XYZ file of C-alpha atoms in Angstrom:
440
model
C 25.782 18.304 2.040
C 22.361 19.424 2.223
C 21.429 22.237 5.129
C 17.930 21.973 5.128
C 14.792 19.200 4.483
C 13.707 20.787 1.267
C 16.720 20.178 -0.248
C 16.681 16.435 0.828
C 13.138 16.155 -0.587
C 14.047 18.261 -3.627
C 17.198 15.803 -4.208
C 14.998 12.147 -3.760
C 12.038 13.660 -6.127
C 14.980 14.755 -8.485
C 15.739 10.607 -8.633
C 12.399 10.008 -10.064
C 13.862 10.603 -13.510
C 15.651 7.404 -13.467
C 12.147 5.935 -14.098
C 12.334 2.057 -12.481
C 15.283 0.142 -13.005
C 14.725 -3.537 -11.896
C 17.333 -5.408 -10.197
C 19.077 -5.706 -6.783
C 23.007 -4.987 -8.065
C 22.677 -1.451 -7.171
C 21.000 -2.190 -3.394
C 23.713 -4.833 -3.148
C 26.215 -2.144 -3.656
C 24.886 0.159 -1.480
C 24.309 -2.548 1.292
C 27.812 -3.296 1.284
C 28.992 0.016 1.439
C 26.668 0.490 4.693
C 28.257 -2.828 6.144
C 24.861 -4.611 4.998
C 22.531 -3.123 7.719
C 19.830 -5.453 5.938
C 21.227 -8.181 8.160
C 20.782 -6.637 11.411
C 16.724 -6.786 11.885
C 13.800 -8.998 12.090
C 11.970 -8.130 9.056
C 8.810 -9.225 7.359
C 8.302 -8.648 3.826
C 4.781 -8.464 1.982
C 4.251 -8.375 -1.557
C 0.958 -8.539 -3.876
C -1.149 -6.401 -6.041
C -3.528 -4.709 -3.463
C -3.541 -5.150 -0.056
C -0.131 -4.480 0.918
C -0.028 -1.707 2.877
C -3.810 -2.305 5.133
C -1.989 -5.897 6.094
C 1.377 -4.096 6.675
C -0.759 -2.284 8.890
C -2.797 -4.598 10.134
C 0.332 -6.857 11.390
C 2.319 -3.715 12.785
C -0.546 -3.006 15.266
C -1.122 -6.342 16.486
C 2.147 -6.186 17.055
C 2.269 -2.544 19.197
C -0.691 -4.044 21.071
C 1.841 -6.300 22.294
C 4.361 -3.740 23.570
C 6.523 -4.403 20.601
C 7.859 -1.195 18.728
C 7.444 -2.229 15.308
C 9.635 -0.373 12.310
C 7.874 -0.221 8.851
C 8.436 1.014 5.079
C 5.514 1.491 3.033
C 4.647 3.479 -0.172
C 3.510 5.752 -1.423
C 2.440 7.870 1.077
C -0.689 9.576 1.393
C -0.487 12.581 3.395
C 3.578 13.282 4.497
C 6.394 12.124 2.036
C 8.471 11.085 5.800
C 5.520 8.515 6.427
C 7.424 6.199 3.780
C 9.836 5.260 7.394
C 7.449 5.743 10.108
C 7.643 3.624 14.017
C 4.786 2.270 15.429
C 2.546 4.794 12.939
C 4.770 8.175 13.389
C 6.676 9.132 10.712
C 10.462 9.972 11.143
C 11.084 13.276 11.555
C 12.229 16.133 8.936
C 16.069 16.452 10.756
C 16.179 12.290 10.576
C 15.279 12.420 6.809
C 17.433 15.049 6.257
C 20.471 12.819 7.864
C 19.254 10.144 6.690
C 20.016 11.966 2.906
C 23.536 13.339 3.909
C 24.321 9.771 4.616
C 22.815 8.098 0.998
C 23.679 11.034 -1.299
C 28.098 10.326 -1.284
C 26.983 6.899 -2.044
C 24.169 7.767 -4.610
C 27.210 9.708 -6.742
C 29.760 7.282 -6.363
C 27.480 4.824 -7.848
C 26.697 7.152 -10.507
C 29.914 6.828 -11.870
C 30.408 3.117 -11.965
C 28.461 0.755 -14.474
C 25.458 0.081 -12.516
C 24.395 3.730 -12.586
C 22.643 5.870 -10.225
C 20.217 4.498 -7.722
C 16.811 5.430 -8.465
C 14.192 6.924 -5.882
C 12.783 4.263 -4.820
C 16.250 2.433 -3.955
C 17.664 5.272 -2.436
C 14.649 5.667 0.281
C 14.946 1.789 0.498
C 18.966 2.142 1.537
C 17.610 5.025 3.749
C 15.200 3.048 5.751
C 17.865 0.199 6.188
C 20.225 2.076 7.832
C 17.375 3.697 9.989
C 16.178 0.914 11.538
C 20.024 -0.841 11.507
C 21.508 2.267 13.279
C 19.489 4.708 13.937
C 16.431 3.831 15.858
C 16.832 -0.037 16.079
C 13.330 -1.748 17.104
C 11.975 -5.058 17.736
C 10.603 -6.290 13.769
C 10.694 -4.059 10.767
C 7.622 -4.857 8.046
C 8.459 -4.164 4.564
C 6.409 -3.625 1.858
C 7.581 -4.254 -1.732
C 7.925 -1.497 -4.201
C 6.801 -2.955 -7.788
C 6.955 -6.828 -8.462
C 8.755 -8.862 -6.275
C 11.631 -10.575 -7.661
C 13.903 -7.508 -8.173
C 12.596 -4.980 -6.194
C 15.026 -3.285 -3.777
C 13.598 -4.663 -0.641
C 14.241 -8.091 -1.904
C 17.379 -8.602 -0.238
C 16.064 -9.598 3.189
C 15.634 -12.607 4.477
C 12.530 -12.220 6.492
C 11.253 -14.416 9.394
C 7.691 -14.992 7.229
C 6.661 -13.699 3.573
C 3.322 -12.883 3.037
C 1.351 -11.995 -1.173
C -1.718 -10.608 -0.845
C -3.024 -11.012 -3.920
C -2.315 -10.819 -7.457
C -3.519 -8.571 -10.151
C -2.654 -7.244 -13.975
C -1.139 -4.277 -12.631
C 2.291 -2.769 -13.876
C 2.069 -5.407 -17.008
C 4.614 -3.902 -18.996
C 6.894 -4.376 -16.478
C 5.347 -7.741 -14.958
C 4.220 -9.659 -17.496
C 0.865 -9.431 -19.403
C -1.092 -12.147 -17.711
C -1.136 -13.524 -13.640
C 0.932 -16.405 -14.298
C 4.076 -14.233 -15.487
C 2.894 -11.324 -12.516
C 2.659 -14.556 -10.051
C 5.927 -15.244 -10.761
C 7.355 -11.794 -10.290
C 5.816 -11.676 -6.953
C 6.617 -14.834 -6.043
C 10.094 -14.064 -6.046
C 10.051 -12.699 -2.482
C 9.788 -16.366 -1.444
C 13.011 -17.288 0.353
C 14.011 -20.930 1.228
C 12.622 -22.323 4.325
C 11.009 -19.114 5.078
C 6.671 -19.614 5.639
C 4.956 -18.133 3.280
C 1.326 -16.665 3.768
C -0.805 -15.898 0.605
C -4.717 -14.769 -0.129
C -3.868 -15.176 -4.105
C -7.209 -17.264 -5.247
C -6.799 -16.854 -9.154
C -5.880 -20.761 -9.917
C -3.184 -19.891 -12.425
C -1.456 -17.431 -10.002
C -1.856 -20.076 -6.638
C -0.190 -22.893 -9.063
C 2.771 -20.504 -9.644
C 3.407 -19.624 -5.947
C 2.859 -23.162 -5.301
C 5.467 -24.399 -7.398
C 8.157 -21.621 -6.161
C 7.250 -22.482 -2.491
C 7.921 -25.698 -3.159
C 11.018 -25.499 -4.604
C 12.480 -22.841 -2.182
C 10.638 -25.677 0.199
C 8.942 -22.766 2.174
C 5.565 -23.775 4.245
C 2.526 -22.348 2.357
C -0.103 -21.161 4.291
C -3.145 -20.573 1.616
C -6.395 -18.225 1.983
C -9.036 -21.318 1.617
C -6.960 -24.033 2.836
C -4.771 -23.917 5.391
C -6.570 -20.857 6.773
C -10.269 -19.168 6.821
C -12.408 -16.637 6.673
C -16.220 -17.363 8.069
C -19.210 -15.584 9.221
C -18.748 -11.901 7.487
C -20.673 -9.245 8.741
C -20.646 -5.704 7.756
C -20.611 -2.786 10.152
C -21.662 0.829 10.168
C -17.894 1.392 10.459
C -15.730 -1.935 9.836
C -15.867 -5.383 9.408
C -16.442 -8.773 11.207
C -15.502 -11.834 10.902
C -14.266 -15.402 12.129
C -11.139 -16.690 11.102
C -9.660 -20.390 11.734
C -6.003 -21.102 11.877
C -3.989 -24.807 12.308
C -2.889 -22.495 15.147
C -5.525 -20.865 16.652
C -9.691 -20.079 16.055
C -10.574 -16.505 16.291
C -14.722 -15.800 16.111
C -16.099 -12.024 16.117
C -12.930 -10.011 15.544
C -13.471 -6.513 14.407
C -11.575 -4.231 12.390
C -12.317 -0.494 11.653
C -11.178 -0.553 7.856
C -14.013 -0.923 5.974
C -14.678 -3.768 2.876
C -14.737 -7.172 2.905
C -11.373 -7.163 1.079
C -9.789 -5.796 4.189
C -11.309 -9.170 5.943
C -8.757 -11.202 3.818
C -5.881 -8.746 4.880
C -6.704 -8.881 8.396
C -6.825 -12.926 8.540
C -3.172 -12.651 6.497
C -1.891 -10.676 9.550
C -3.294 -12.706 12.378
C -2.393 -15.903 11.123
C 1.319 -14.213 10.532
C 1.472 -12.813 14.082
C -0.026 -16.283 15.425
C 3.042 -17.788 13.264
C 5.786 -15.516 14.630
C 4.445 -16.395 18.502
C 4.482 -19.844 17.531
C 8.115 -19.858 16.378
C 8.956 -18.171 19.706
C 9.966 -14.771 17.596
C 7.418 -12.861 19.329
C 4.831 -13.160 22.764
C 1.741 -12.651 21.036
C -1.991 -12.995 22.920
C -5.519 -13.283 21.406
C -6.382 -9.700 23.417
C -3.763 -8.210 21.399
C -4.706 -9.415 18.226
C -8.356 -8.159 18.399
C -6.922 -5.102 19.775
C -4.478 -4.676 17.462
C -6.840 -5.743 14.965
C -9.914 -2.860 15.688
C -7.109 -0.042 15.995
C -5.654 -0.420 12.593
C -5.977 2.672 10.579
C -4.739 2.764 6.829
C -5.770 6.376 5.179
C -6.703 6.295 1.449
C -8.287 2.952 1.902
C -12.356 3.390 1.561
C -12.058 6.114 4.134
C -14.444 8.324 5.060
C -13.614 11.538 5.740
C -17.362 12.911 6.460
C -20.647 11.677 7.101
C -22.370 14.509 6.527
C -22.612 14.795 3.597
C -20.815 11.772 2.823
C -17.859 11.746 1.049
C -15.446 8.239 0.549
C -11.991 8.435 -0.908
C -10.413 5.420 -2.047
C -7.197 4.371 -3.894
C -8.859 2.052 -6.177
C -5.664 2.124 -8.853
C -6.344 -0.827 -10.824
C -8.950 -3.419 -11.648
C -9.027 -5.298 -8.553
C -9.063 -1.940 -6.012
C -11.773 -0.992 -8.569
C -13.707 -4.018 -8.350
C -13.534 -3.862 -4.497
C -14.183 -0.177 -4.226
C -17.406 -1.066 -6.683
C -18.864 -3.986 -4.320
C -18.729 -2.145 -1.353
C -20.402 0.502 -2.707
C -23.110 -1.270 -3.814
C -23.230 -3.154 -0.626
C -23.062 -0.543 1.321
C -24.989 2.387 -0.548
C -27.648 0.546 -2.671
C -30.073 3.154 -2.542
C -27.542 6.632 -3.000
C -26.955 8.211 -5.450
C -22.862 7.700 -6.077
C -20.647 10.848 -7.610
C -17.856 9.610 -8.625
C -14.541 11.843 -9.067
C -11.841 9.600 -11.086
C -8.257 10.248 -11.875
C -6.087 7.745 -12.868
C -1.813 7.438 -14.313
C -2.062 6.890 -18.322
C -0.336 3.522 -18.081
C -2.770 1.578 -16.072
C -5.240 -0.416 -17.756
C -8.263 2.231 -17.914
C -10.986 0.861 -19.945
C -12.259 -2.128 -17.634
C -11.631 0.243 -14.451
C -13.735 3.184 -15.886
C -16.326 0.324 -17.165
C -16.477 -0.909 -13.420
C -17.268 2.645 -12.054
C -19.521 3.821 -15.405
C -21.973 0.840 -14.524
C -22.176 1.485 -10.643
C -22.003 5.786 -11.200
C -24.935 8.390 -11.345
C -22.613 10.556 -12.472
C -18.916 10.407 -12.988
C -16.374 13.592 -13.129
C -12.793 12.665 -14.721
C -10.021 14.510 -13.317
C -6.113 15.327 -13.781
C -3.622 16.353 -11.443
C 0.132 17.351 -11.129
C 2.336 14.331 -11.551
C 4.478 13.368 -14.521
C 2.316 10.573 -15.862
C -1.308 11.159 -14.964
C -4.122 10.680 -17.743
C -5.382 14.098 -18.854
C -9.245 14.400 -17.623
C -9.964 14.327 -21.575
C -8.711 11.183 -22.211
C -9.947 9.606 -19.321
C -13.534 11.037 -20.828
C -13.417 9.783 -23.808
C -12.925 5.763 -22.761
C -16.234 6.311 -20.535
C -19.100 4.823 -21.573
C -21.469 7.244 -18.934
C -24.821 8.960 -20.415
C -23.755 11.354 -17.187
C -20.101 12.082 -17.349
C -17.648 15.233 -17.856
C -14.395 16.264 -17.562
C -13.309 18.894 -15.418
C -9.788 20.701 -15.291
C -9.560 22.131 -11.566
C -10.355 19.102 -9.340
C -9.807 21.479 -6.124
C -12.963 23.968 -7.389
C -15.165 21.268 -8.578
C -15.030 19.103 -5.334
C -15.868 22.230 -3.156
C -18.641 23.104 -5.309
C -19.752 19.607 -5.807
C -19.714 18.841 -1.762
C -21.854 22.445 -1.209
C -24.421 21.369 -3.831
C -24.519 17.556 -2.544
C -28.190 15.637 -1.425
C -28.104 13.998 1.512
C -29.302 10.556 -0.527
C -26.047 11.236 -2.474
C -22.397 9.637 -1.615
C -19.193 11.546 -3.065
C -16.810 9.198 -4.077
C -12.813 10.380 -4.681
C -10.961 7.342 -6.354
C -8.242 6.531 -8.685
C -4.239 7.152 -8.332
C -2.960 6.868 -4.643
C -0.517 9.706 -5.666
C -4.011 11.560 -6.892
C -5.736 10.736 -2.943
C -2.454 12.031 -1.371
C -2.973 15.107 -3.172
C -7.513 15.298 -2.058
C -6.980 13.868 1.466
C -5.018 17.234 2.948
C -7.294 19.263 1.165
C -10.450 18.173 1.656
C -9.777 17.494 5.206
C -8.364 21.549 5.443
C -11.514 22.419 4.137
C -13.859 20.488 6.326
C -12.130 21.180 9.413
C -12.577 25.012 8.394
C -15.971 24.520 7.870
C -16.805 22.724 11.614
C -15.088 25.944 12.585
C -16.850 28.033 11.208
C -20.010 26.972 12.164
């Protein structure tokens, strides 16, 4: 029985050195044990490469516009481990986590001792947020976010009132498969029978996989570029516009806050969603909401800037997609700044076409390392860069204060890399900057 949060949090971290163990046996285990609290909410579930968490996001506050209260489970976090369970945006609080562990811990050493071993991390916050939202603080739709894959992640044993992919990249290939066919496939697994599916996937290989599964799960398919789209993009100082066109509804100058065009696609997966859910009579959904809901949504980590002056972006560009995003907006955006890069990345990501992306669009470029079991050492990152104007530095905390005292005002600081890296810079940075308002 633990007494106090840190030991909750100290227990869950502890679970990280099961590594991933695919497969739903162990959830199915726990589930039952729990008297399957799975089966007692209106869930969503969204899988894909990038992406995930902005539409998660981008759903749950059309939804709140609407007066619904709207549970969801997201990782990582960025900036509070309890974020991971949060209602309507607020995180659940220490003394709910903490219960919340008392409850999953008998059960997490019980199944220690039978063949399907111990649960890992990720399946024991999983069974946590479950019985949350099944017991605890029951609310009107719960969106879940998948873990890794699809197929056998933990969340996969919902069956949701729509499905939505993103998008899918060669991320986590030794565990997904080493091209987007065999990744498609992983991801496509979320895809339950008769359940609408909603998908921005364009690569042609990946599409033909998720065709094929929605077809034999017969699930209606709702496709970025056919059955809905995206029109008129404009970029603002501080967002994007855009027009999107439904079978259910047309939509012309909504707005949304998060900035890149990416986040246009993410957006138009969550309206069309939300217009889906009204028009199965799930949910009482307006246009006002929508655009409301729409401008209000806040992700952190996600090309946010956390000063104008001087400008500094962080971003959790964590594989080649985010990268190639993170690099076009940039551009886009910035095409006559000079762009510091800071770069940290976990040594089993596909590096060299990442650091490529950023050496081509960098004036300079800092590589980084920080404290978590299997970040790239600054050094190694170094030596794959092809930069004339690149170094590698050891204290990330010292070099960013120095570098954001000594930075030009036609100069952009740019934080990327690991999310788990961003939730380490976005508390610190904004310490320091609110410190230094004050003390002016």
């Amino acid at each position: 029985m633990f007494t106090t949060y840190k030991e909750a949090l100290e227990w869950i971290h502890a679970r990280l050195r099961l590594g991933i163990k695919p497969g739903l046996k162990r959830m199915e285990w726990m589930m039952e044990r729990l008297s399957h609290p799975e089966t007692k909410m209106k869930t969503v579930h969204i899988g894909g490469t990038n992406g995930k968490g902005s539409t998660v996001t981008f759903l749950r506050s059309i939804l709140e516009a609407s007066g619904y209260t709207v549970g969801t489970f997201t990782s990582p976090y960025i900036e509070q481990f309890n974020e991971r369970i949060s209602v309507n945006g607020k995180a659940i609080t220490d003394a709910e986590l903490l219960q919340l562990t008392n409850i999953i811990r008998p059960l997490a050493d019980e199944l220690e001792e039978t063949e399907l071993g111990g649960p890992t991390e990720f399946e024991v916050i999983t069974a946590m947020a479950f019985h949350y939202f099944a017991e605890m603080n029951k609310v009107d739709i719960v969106i879940f976010e998948v873990g890794l894959g699809g197929r056998f992640d933990s969340t996969n044993i919902i069956q949701p009132l729509a499905s939505i992919i993103t998008n899918i990249g060669l991320d986590h290939i030794n565990i997904l498969g080493h091209n987007y066919e065999e990744i498609a496939f992983e991801k496509a697994g979320i895809i339950k029978n008769n359940t609408a599916l909603f998908t921005a996937v364009k690569h042609p290989g990946a599409l033909k996989v998720i065709e094929e599964q929605a077809q034999k799960k017969e699930a209606p398919l709702y496709r970025l570029d056919h059955e809905f789209s995206i029109s008129g993009h404009k970029t603002l100082a501080k967002g994007e516009a855009f027009n999107v066109l439904t079978q259910f509804q047309a939509l012309d100058n909504l707005e949304i806050s998060m900035m890149g065009q990416h986040q246009t696609e993410n957006a138009a997966l969550a309206v069309i969603a939300a217009q889906f859910l009204h028009q199965k009579g799930e949910f009482i959904l307006n246009e006002q909401a929508i655009r409301a809901g729409l401008k209000k949504a806040y992700w952190p980590g996600r090309f946010e800037m956390l000063s104008e002056s001087p400008l500094i972006i962080i971003d959790g560009a964590h594989n080649e997609e985010g990268v190639s995003a993170l690099t076009h907006e940039l551009v886009t955006r910035y095409p006559n700044r000079n762009l510091h890069v800071v770069f940290a990345a976990l040594s089993d990501k596909k590096l060299d076409k990442m650091i490529a992306k950023l050496d081509k669009i960098a004036s300079q470029i800092t590589f980084v390392s920080f404290d978590f079991p299997r970040a790239a050492s600054s050094e190694e990152l170094l030596k794959i860069s092809q930069s004339a104007n690149k170094l590698a530095v050891d204290d990330w905390g010292s070099f960013l204060l120095e570098e954001i005292k000594t930075l030009e005002n036609n100069s952009v600081l740019v934080i990327t890399g690991s999310l788990y890296f961003i939730s380490e810079v976005k508390p610190f940075l904004a310490q320091y900057l609110k410190n230094k308002i004050i003390s002016l």
